[in-house]
Amino acid sequence: MSLEAVHLWVGQHPHLAGLAVFAIVLAESLAVVGLLLPGTVLIFTFGTLVGGGSMDFVSTYAWALSGALLGDGISFWLGRSHRQRIRTTWPFSRFPAVLERGIGFFRRYGGHSVLFGRFFGAVRGIVPLVAGMAGMPSGRFVGYSAVAVALWVPVFLAPGILFGASLELASGTTARLVGLGLGLIALLWLAVWLTARVYAFLQPRARDLILLMFRFAGEHRLFGRITLPLLDSERRDYGGLALVGGLILAAVFAVGRLFAVPPLPVSFAAWRTPEADYGFTVLESLGSRDALLIEFGVLALWLSSHRSFVALAHWLIAAIFALSMGWMGDHAFAAPPFDTHVLRGCVASGFVAVLVAPAFRKIGGRVVYAVAAALVVALGFARIYLDRSEIPAVLFALAVGLAWLIPLGIACRRHCEAKAASLGAASLVTACLTLVLAAEAVRHGPAEFVHDPLVRRMTTAEWLADGWKRLPAYRLQPLGRPHQPLPLQWATTLDAARENLEKLGWRMAVPLSWMSALQWFNPRAKPEEWPVLARFNEDSEDALRMLHPENDGRWAVLRLWPSRYVLAESGVPLWVGRIDLLEAANRFGFLGYFREARASDRIDAAALLAPERVRGLVATPVVRDAGYGAVLIRER
């Protein structure tokens, strides 16, 4: 979903957005729940919406204040009502250090801990619980809590507000570029965070879960025939794994045949660069069939040399499953429902993580799993970026890979030799993947991805007849479906266009630079002195950007982009463009900048550049199939 869509939804559902703020801050303030919820990240997100103008600060502050006060109150009530049973109740019975941290904080600062603890995530939800256990007077607690929450909410909203304001300042181009880069970082962070959380939850309960599965398998024969070989270390599990793999293959085949998921309207064409194409192409090689075979061969030789034959058998089963799924995706479907590269990378990285994680006990097995998860997510992003795959196919591949890795991992940990988990195996696999990347990097180069744009030629008669239909009708934006019409087509040079527009009162917009950006913070600067940010169409920045004063203190901005066409008679390039309406905005009394007006306030380009207003030029109005008006401009 694009940034504009999020702002639009929030603007249409302000009460739902407020309830979301209330619920998230409430959960963030509760004991235990706040430790599991990435509340800080979510609060930052809402601050971004406030800074972008989609949410009102006062109402957001009120919702957050109410949620925080209620959360503190519930935690305090739980501590007071169940003070004798808190230590013996899950999760404190399993993780006593969490409660002890809060008790130590309360002993150190006394009642002030309610105020100070609000600003420390590790004890935010625990201190009110401990205050209730310690018998702190209710009135005193409410006073401390109210002051703490009143200060905490704006402090935690402030970074998001500033970031949101900067995104609005950089409407379009920079916002999407920065947002996309931050989105990739956030995606990797989410993969690492989620993996670490799941590991922390499952690792201490692994023995109990296995015993529960043993009992369930004993009560259900069919389930037991599949799972008991995987769970019982005294029995061979190869047949059980083969059966599970076959069931997953059959299920994926059936789902792929019965359901066709349409692709999501996501495109990275507007910000693709040769360097990024090169880097992601190299990264994509980690999911290739050749990379899997090389990784399999190297690790198989290592396991054989250390006589870890059971681990070798599991590695062989894992590789056969990944190759079989790849073969099925390439031959059983016209368009495979899953991404074969991501599936191969997921199976290979997941199995290696399961195999070597016990060797990293000093730093924690969760680190190994987190690295594997980040690698697979980066591989999936590379596939989407390069237009090799769609988001649903990548997600389906991850789901299939996890469905296979769970039983495979259980069987491997129950049956594989302990010596198979070694730092040497991890180092060997890392070196192998590095060599694969290096070989792919040498085979390609950034220059390979630099393509001169293909320039097409057409005569003036062809252009005026129906050739104008070949030019782009909509602006292609990053991460969104093309929806902004391009109603201008102009046969001219940039110098000639600028001279003609200046005669009509247009002026060149100030480009963004380190010096011009200071005008945003200059309360005495006039709007025409503010920089106007560039916009992209596909991979091209607007080549011409000019302003014209309109009524009510608003400004029209005209932008032209290359169309990749020239007139055959003169070689004059054809440009496509649009005119938008900008409003002068001011935030915080000192931050002045342009923002786009509502869609209903767009300027009609055909009316603004009508023939009677453009001397020396001929403007031919046309109507596209979509129904909106366009204008073709050329010299007389």
XYZ file of C-alpha atoms in Angstrom:
636
model
C 0.000 0.000 0.000
C 1.394 3.391 -0.973
C 1.899 6.239 1.471
C -0.958 8.167 -0.130
C -3.325 5.213 0.383
C -2.455 5.011 4.074
C -3.047 8.729 4.553
C -6.332 8.457 2.666
C -7.591 5.541 4.753
C -6.682 7.231 8.019
C -8.349 10.436 6.879
C -11.544 8.529 6.064
C -11.564 6.521 9.322
C -10.228 8.835 12.051
C -12.109 7.029 14.846
C -10.742 3.622 13.848
C -7.251 5.096 13.720
C -7.792 6.590 17.179
C -8.993 3.256 18.541
C -5.905 1.612 17.058
C -3.694 4.130 18.887
C -5.602 3.463 22.113
C -5.315 -0.334 21.780
C -1.615 -0.330 20.899
C -0.614 2.047 23.697
C -2.799 0.064 26.125
C -1.059 -3.179 25.155
C 2.351 -1.479 25.303
C 1.599 -0.401 28.896
C 0.444 -3.797 30.165
C 2.748 -6.068 32.094
C 4.264 -8.829 29.929
C 2.240 -7.879 26.838
C 4.331 -4.761 26.346
C 7.493 -6.874 26.222
C 6.139 -8.917 23.313
C 4.663 -6.070 21.290
C 6.838 -3.767 19.129
C 4.852 -0.857 20.504
C 7.571 1.727 20.019
C 7.671 1.026 16.288
C 3.881 1.230 16.025
C 3.740 4.461 18.014
C 6.407 5.868 15.699
C 4.157 4.943 12.769
C 1.238 6.874 14.210
C 3.539 9.808 14.875
C 4.454 9.710 11.182
C 0.770 9.984 10.274
C 0.412 12.949 12.647
C 3.421 14.662 11.098
C 2.004 14.029 7.631
C -1.284 15.684 8.555
C -3.447 12.541 8.343
C -4.122 12.439 12.094
C -4.812 15.296 14.458
C -2.224 15.698 17.208
C -4.706 16.576 19.965
C -6.996 13.610 19.341
C -4.030 11.232 18.907
C -2.549 12.528 22.150
C -5.889 11.971 23.921
C -6.260 8.419 22.622
C -2.667 7.539 23.564
C -3.019 9.171 26.991
C -6.183 7.174 27.714
C -4.606 3.897 26.611
C -1.465 4.446 28.676
C -3.386 5.406 31.828
C -5.688 2.393 31.518
C -2.760 0.053 30.876
C -0.896 1.326 33.936
C -4.072 1.022 35.994
C -4.693 -2.578 34.953
C -1.094 -3.561 35.718
C -1.295 -1.834 39.107
C -4.598 -3.569 39.918
C -3.191 -6.973 38.943
C -0.194 -6.444 41.212
C -2.336 -5.385 44.159
C -4.982 -8.107 43.729
C -2.671 -11.030 43.036
C 0.494 -10.017 44.823
C 0.884 -13.431 46.463
C 0.517 -15.407 43.241
C 2.430 -13.224 40.777
C 5.770 -14.987 41.246
C 4.263 -18.441 40.696
C 2.175 -17.433 37.680
C 3.350 -17.763 34.100
C 5.333 -16.083 32.603
C 7.081 -14.898 35.787
C 7.423 -18.481 37.012
C 9.310 -19.276 33.827
C 11.154 -15.953 33.497
C 11.689 -14.652 37.044
C 14.415 -12.257 35.866
C 11.787 -10.063 34.195
C 9.977 -9.510 37.490
C 13.207 -9.134 39.459
C 14.327 -6.391 37.092
C 11.172 -4.430 37.866
C 11.476 -5.062 41.622
C 15.061 -3.843 41.599
C 14.073 -0.716 39.688
C 11.249 0.002 42.162
C 13.488 -0.513 45.189
C 16.053 1.872 43.748
C 13.728 4.759 42.876
C 10.655 4.125 45.014
C 7.546 5.978 43.864
C 9.593 7.880 41.289
C 10.085 4.581 39.441
C 6.532 4.926 38.101
C 7.632 8.203 36.503
C 11.076 7.070 35.320
C 10.049 3.556 34.285
C 7.588 4.866 31.718
C 10.562 5.898 29.552
C 12.346 2.502 29.718
C 10.788 -0.247 27.619
C 12.290 -3.066 29.673
C 10.342 -2.068 32.806
C 7.525 0.066 31.403
C 4.782 -2.476 32.025
C 6.423 -4.174 35.013
C 6.872 -1.187 37.340
C 3.098 -0.543 37.781
C 2.672 -4.243 38.546
C 5.450 -4.117 41.149
C 3.996 -0.902 42.595
C 0.722 -2.740 43.158
C 2.525 -5.701 44.729
C 4.410 -3.339 47.059
C 1.152 -1.784 48.293
C 1.774 1.707 46.910
C -1.211 3.994 47.714
C -3.597 4.265 44.766
C -3.746 8.064 44.814
C 0.012 8.397 44.796
C 0.326 5.896 41.949
C -2.304 7.678 39.847
C -0.514 10.998 40.338
C 2.858 9.612 39.265
C 1.292 7.705 36.374
C -0.618 10.728 35.064
C 2.512 12.916 35.037
C 4.603 10.145 33.452
C 2.077 9.427 30.716
C 1.479 13.105 29.963
C 5.225 13.534 29.324
C 5.813 10.179 27.653
C 3.208 10.401 24.891
C 4.575 13.532 23.144
C 8.170 12.365 23.620
C 7.485 9.076 21.856
C 5.297 10.645 19.172
C 7.839 13.377 18.398
C 10.296 11.298 16.267
C 7.456 9.998 14.131
C 5.951 13.479 13.793
C 9.248 14.918 12.560
C 9.749 12.007 10.195
C 6.194 12.331 8.866
C 6.674 16.053 8.297
C 9.855 15.332 6.348
C 8.019 12.792 4.210
C 5.319 15.327 3.421
C 7.990 17.848 2.541
C 9.483 15.318 0.183
C 6.127 14.477 -1.349
C 6.425 11.897 -4.084
C 10.019 11.280 -5.014
C 12.135 11.458 -1.910
C 9.334 10.161 0.292
C 9.005 7.028 -1.761
C 12.729 6.519 -2.156
C 13.437 7.055 1.528
C 10.342 5.119 2.524
C 11.311 2.196 0.298
C 14.829 2.080 1.711
C 13.515 2.273 5.243
C 10.912 -0.316 4.335
C 13.615 -2.804 3.358
C 15.479 -2.162 6.605
C 12.233 -2.499 8.545
C 11.449 -5.744 6.728
C 14.805 -7.242 7.679
C 14.404 -5.979 11.234
C 10.928 -7.512 11.423
C 12.250 -10.855 10.192
C 15.027 -10.825 12.805
C 12.706 -9.637 15.588
C 9.993 -12.170 14.793
C 12.484 -15.025 14.524
C 14.078 -14.130 17.854
C 10.666 -13.869 19.547
C 9.455 -17.202 18.188
C 12.713 -18.876 19.213
C 12.541 -17.374 22.704
C 8.984 -18.666 23.060
C 9.537 -22.181 21.701
C 13.030 -23.046 22.949
C 12.191 -23.468 26.667
C 8.982 -25.325 25.768
C 10.463 -27.703 23.209
C 10.555 -30.693 25.574
C 6.965 -30.193 26.717
C 5.780 -29.817 23.132
C 7.512 -33.021 22.076
C 5.937 -34.924 24.984
C 2.539 -33.498 24.052
C 3.015 -34.624 20.452
C 4.019 -38.087 21.692
C 0.766 -38.375 23.643
C -1.308 -37.075 20.751
C 0.404 -39.479 18.328
C -0.368 -42.388 20.649
C -4.060 -41.471 20.683
C -4.392 -40.972 16.907
C -2.927 -43.784 14.810
C -2.870 -41.982 11.475
C -1.154 -38.941 12.968
C 1.175 -41.231 14.870
C 2.318 -43.070 11.753
C 3.529 -39.771 10.351
C 4.940 -38.079 13.440
C 6.250 -40.879 15.665
C 9.211 -41.671 13.349
C 10.128 -37.976 13.460
C 9.867 -37.726 17.240
C 11.295 -41.058 18.376
C 15.086 -40.936 18.213
C 15.183 -44.760 18.294
C 13.307 -45.097 15.005
C 14.357 -44.251 11.456
C 12.546 -41.162 10.255
C 13.356 -41.190 6.540
C 10.042 -42.743 5.532
C 8.100 -40.276 7.673
C 9.941 -37.323 6.149
C 9.347 -38.654 2.640
C 5.642 -38.952 3.422
C 5.471 -35.416 4.818
C 7.333 -34.058 1.791
C 4.983 -35.878 -0.561
C 1.918 -34.505 1.221
C 3.289 -30.948 0.966
C 4.041 -31.438 -2.742
C 0.508 -32.718 -3.371
C -1.072 -29.897 -1.349
C 0.936 -27.222 -3.175
C 0.064 -28.758 -6.545
C -3.659 -28.784 -5.666
C -3.631 -25.216 -4.353
C -1.722 -23.977 -7.392
C -4.202 -25.633 -9.738
C -7.338 -24.485 -7.932
C -6.431 -20.928 -7.012
C -4.831 -18.143 -9.032
C -3.766 -15.123 -6.981
C -3.582 -11.917 -9.038
C -0.307 -9.980 -8.775
C -0.168 -6.936 -6.549
C 0.338 -3.565 -8.288
C 3.912 -3.054 -7.089
C 6.632 -1.701 -9.348
C 10.169 -0.566 -8.608
C 10.824 0.740 -12.121
C 10.801 4.370 -10.974
C 13.909 4.068 -8.807
C 15.846 1.193 -10.324
C 19.503 1.980 -10.919
C 22.284 -0.044 -12.584
C 24.098 -0.384 -9.256
C 21.009 -1.676 -7.462
C 20.167 -4.011 -10.342
C 23.687 -5.390 -10.184
C 23.639 -5.893 -6.426
C 20.246 -7.595 -6.337
C 21.134 -9.796 -9.311
C 24.179 -11.017 -7.408
C 22.087 -11.587 -4.274
C 19.461 -13.466 -6.298
C 22.051 -16.119 -7.181
C 21.804 -17.526 -3.640
C 18.459 -19.077 -4.583
C 19.553 -20.630 -7.877
C 19.622 -24.369 -8.483
C 23.391 -24.265 -9.071
C 23.958 -22.541 -5.718
C 21.885 -25.204 -3.953
C 23.816 -28.026 -5.636
C 27.163 -26.442 -4.771
C 26.095 -25.863 -1.180
C 24.784 -29.429 -0.981
C 27.989 -30.917 -2.340
C 30.292 -28.956 -0.047
C 28.261 -29.646 3.103
C 27.793 -33.303 2.112
C 31.561 -33.758 1.825
C 32.015 -32.158 5.244
C 29.402 -34.378 6.893
C 30.845 -37.485 5.214
C 34.359 -36.677 6.356
C 33.093 -36.364 9.932
C 31.010 -39.551 9.595
C 27.768 -37.696 10.304
C 25.762 -39.935 7.997
C 22.366 -39.365 9.588
C 22.747 -35.602 9.179
C 23.886 -36.234 5.593
C 20.722 -38.252 4.915
C 18.554 -35.421 6.246
C 20.465 -32.906 4.131
C 19.890 -35.119 1.080
C 16.144 -35.312 1.814
C 15.976 -31.528 2.239
C 17.778 -30.910 -1.056
C 15.618 -33.425 -2.958
C 12.474 -31.718 -1.668
C 13.719 -28.264 -2.732
C 14.754 -29.504 -6.192
C 11.474 -31.381 -6.639
C 9.452 -28.295 -5.745
C 11.530 -26.274 -8.206
C 10.952 -28.825 -10.947
C 7.210 -28.847 -10.253
C 7.081 -25.062 -10.325
C 8.868 -24.932 -13.686
C 6.944 -27.735 -15.426
C 3.544 -28.182 -13.768
C 2.338 -24.563 -13.969
C 2.249 -21.944 -16.672
C 2.908 -19.415 -13.895
C 4.100 -21.127 -10.686
C 2.208 -20.015 -7.563
C 5.444 -19.917 -5.560
C 8.885 -18.475 -6.179
C 11.324 -21.333 -6.701
C 14.394 -19.232 -5.849
C 12.962 -18.179 -2.501
C 11.848 -21.734 -1.730
C 15.302 -23.173 -2.432
C 16.957 -20.448 -0.385
C 14.496 -20.932 2.479
C 15.005 -24.711 2.643
C 18.796 -24.531 2.366
C 19.264 -21.671 4.848
C 16.701 -23.124 7.259
C 18.260 -26.579 7.327
C 21.773 -25.234 7.824
C 20.484 -23.047 10.677
C 18.829 -26.065 12.351
C 21.992 -28.104 11.895
C 24.568 -25.635 13.249
C 22.516 -23.657 15.808
C 23.600 -25.865 18.786
C 27.215 -24.907 18.091
C 26.421 -21.242 18.834
C 25.171 -21.586 22.388
C 27.411 -18.796 23.667
C 25.724 -16.193 21.493
C 22.380 -17.964 21.368
C 20.832 -20.130 18.702
C 18.357 -17.373 17.926
C 21.157 -15.408 16.227
C 21.677 -18.210 13.704
C 17.977 -18.435 12.917
C 17.692 -14.645 12.688
C 20.557 -14.467 10.168
C 18.941 -17.201 8.076
C 15.585 -15.407 8.156
C 17.142 -12.077 7.137
C 18.970 -13.770 4.255
C 15.780 -15.343 2.924
C 13.797 -12.101 3.256
C 16.540 -10.207 1.402
C 16.421 -12.853 -1.340
C 12.656 -12.434 -1.630
C 13.004 -8.660 -1.852
C 15.616 -9.031 -4.597
C 13.241 -11.205 -6.611
C 10.435 -8.659 -6.312
C 12.729 -5.722 -7.060
C 14.028 -7.350 -10.242
C 10.467 -8.142 -11.405
C 11.288 -11.836 -11.337
C 8.429 -12.586 -8.973
C 5.340 -11.193 -7.272
C 4.716 -10.667 -3.564
C 2.079 -13.476 -3.277
C 4.484 -15.956 -4.895
C 7.265 -15.005 -2.477
C 4.968 -15.289 0.550
C 3.639 -18.654 -0.647
C 7.214 -19.904 -1.082
C 8.051 -18.843 2.478
C 4.941 -20.617 3.787
C 5.790 -23.840 1.932
C 9.402 -23.652 3.079
C 8.394 -23.244 6.729
C 5.830 -26.061 6.448
C 8.658 -28.345 5.342
C 11.344 -27.040 7.711
C 9.280 -27.577 10.871
C 9.012 -31.396 10.601
C 12.471 -31.596 9.034
C 13.973 -29.554 11.859
C 12.277 -31.648 14.551
C 13.515 -34.866 12.928
C 17.025 -33.496 12.498
C 17.346 -32.351 16.103
C 15.989 -35.692 17.368
C 18.146 -37.933 15.164
C 21.234 -36.140 13.824
C 24.594 -36.615 15.456
C 25.684 -33.938 17.909
C 29.047 -33.598 16.157
C 27.275 -32.431 12.983
C 26.618 -29.115 14.724
C 30.028 -27.494 14.516
C 31.495 -24.089 13.900
C 33.465 -25.628 11.049
C 30.289 -26.552 9.168
C 28.922 -23.025 9.632
C 32.179 -21.484 8.420
C 32.265 -23.802 5.407
C 28.701 -22.931 4.371
C 29.425 -19.219 4.815
C 32.539 -19.501 2.663
C 30.563 -21.437 0.055
C 27.844 -18.776 -0.163
C 30.493 -16.052 -0.325
C 32.156 -17.792 -3.264
C 28.799 -18.117 -5.033
C 28.221 -14.388 -4.603
C 31.765 -13.583 -5.717
C 31.448 -15.741 -8.837
C 28.161 -14.059 -9.753
C 29.664 -10.627 -9.070
C 32.570 -11.364 -11.411
C 30.248 -12.762 -14.085
C 28.216 -9.540 -14.128
C 29.007 -5.868 -13.665
C 27.140 -2.562 -13.236
C 27.820 -1.633 -16.855
C 25.780 -4.636 -17.959
C 22.638 -3.062 -16.494
C 23.085 0.378 -18.084
C 20.785 0.629 -21.084
C 20.475 3.695 -23.252
C 16.810 4.563 -23.620
C 15.381 3.554 -26.964
C 14.335 6.696 -28.838
C 11.548 6.202 -31.365
C 10.664 8.516 -34.220
C 7.299 9.564 -35.639
C 6.194 12.273 -38.040
C 4.177 15.264 -36.917
C 1.196 14.015 -38.920
C 1.377 10.621 -37.216
C 1.591 12.239 -33.797
C -1.430 14.469 -34.383
C -3.476 11.669 -35.942
C -3.185 8.850 -33.421
C 0.504 8.623 -32.571
C -0.125 10.570 -29.387
C -1.825 7.440 -28.044
C 1.546 5.657 -28.006
C 2.985 8.069 -25.455
C 2.522 7.251 -21.754
C -0.947 8.135 -20.526
C -0.166 7.845 -16.804
C 2.816 8.524 -14.605
C 4.420 5.335 -13.349
C 5.248 5.786 -9.673
C 7.216 3.597 -7.276
C 5.194 1.093 -5.248
C 1.857 1.995 -6.716
C -0.477 1.521 -9.635
C -0.125 4.277 -12.258
C -2.976 6.668 -11.577
C -1.803 10.227 -12.322
C -2.737 11.211 -15.908
C -0.210 12.878 -18.195
C -2.479 15.267 -20.137
C 0.339 17.304 -21.717
C 2.322 16.337 -24.819
C 4.708 19.003 -26.022
C 6.965 18.958 -29.071
C 9.724 21.355 -28.052
C 13.184 21.772 -26.622
C 13.468 22.542 -22.927
C 14.923 25.993 -23.601
C 12.070 26.871 -25.938
C 9.461 25.583 -23.490
C 10.975 27.627 -20.687
C 11.036 30.813 -22.797
C 7.404 30.409 -23.861
C 6.238 29.732 -20.316
C 8.181 32.689 -18.907
C 6.259 34.954 -21.305
C 3.067 33.733 -19.608
C 4.326 34.489 -16.105
C 5.805 31.111 -15.216
C 9.097 30.968 -13.327
C 11.620 28.202 -12.796
C 11.063 26.317 -9.558
C 13.905 26.326 -7.056
C 15.590 22.892 -7.095
C 16.390 21.116 -3.858
C 19.888 21.614 -2.471
C 21.459 21.919 0.955
C 21.230 25.684 0.744
C 17.708 25.910 -0.690
C 16.426 23.455 1.937
C 17.205 26.074 4.595
C 14.374 28.191 3.156
C 11.897 25.667 4.584
C 12.979 26.818 8.028
C 13.117 30.528 7.203
C 9.846 32.138 8.414
C 10.532 35.189 6.210
C 10.993 33.194 2.990
C 8.378 33.638 0.266
C 6.730 30.521 -1.187
C 8.454 30.983 -4.534
C 11.776 30.696 -2.665
C 10.925 27.240 -1.297
C 12.427 24.316 -3.229
C 10.050 22.162 -5.251
C 11.019 18.528 -5.187
C 11.464 16.394 -8.267
C 9.046 13.694 -9.357
C 9.838 10.519 -11.234
C 8.099 8.930 -14.176
C 9.464 5.414 -14.570
C 13.212 5.999 -14.197
C 13.315 9.655 -15.298
C 13.194 12.754 -13.125
C 11.112 15.652 -14.376
C 13.338 17.595 -16.768
C 11.396 20.862 -16.467
C 9.716 22.198 -13.336
C 8.058 25.656 -13.398
C 5.697 27.577 -11.101
C 2.808 29.922 -11.829
C 0.892 31.916 -9.164
C -2.831 31.140 -8.988
C -5.735 32.428 -6.906
C -5.937 32.108 -3.105
C -2.182 32.057 -2.695
C -1.802 28.744 -4.476
C 0.685 27.815 -7.178
C 0.527 25.722 -10.318
C 3.551 23.525 -11.014
C 4.203 22.221 -14.511
C 6.428 19.195 -14.994
C 7.714 17.616 -18.187
C 9.247 14.152 -18.589
C 10.891 12.579 -21.662
C 8.598 10.327 -23.692
C 11.359 8.524 -25.639
C 9.849 9.860 -28.907
C 11.101 12.559 -31.314
C 9.550 14.137 -34.407
C 11.087 12.634 -37.522
C 11.238 15.896 -39.529
C 13.144 18.040 -37.014
C 14.402 15.704 -34.317
C 12.514 17.791 -31.726
C 11.758 15.617 -28.686
C 8.248 14.927 -27.476
C 7.639 15.510 -23.785
C 4.797 14.309 -21.568
C 3.721 16.309 -18.548
C 1.088 17.430 -16.128
C 0.147 20.494 -14.081
C -0.577 20.168 -10.368
C -1.819 22.677 -7.849
C 0.334 23.366 -4.783
C -0.698 24.925 -1.487
C 1.599 26.760 0.883
C 1.685 24.926 4.239
C 3.186 25.906 7.571
C 3.945 23.642 10.505
C 5.010 24.598 13.996
C 5.170 28.286 13.074
C 8.510 28.072 11.261
C 8.381 25.144 8.803
C 7.030 26.368 5.457
C 6.714 24.173 2.363
C 4.530 23.243 -0.616
C 2.041 20.408 -0.506
C -0.229 19.181 -3.246
C -3.856 20.265 -3.248
C -6.699 17.777 -3.246
C -7.319 15.764 -6.386
C -10.584 17.655 -6.978
C -8.604 20.923 -7.164
C -6.309 19.826 -10.017
C -5.779 22.335 -12.785
C -7.058 21.518 -16.262
C -3.925 21.610 -18.386
C -5.880 22.052 -21.597
C -7.594 25.150 -20.215
C -4.460 26.699 -18.733
C -2.429 26.226 -21.914
C -5.260 26.992 -24.354
C -4.278 28.389 -27.787
C -5.356 31.926 -26.909
C -2.930 31.976 -23.961
C 0.094 30.535 -25.772
C 1.254 32.844 -28.548
C 3.424 31.261 -31.204
C 2.214 27.796 -30.300
C -0.586 25.562 -31.511
C -2.475 23.576 -28.888
C -4.643 20.698 -30.110
C -7.093 19.314 -27.537
C -7.753 15.561 -27.674
C -9.666 13.116 -25.525
C -8.134 9.868 -24.390
C -10.025 6.606 -24.148
C -10.091 7.062 -20.386
C -12.193 10.175 -20.906
C -9.870 12.874 -19.574
C -8.785 15.807 -21.703
C -5.288 16.156 -23.073
C -3.553 18.798 -25.140
C -0.869 18.455 -27.847
C 1.378 21.532 -28.119
C 3.701 22.378 -31.007
C 5.172 25.450 -32.670
C 3.223 27.195 -35.424
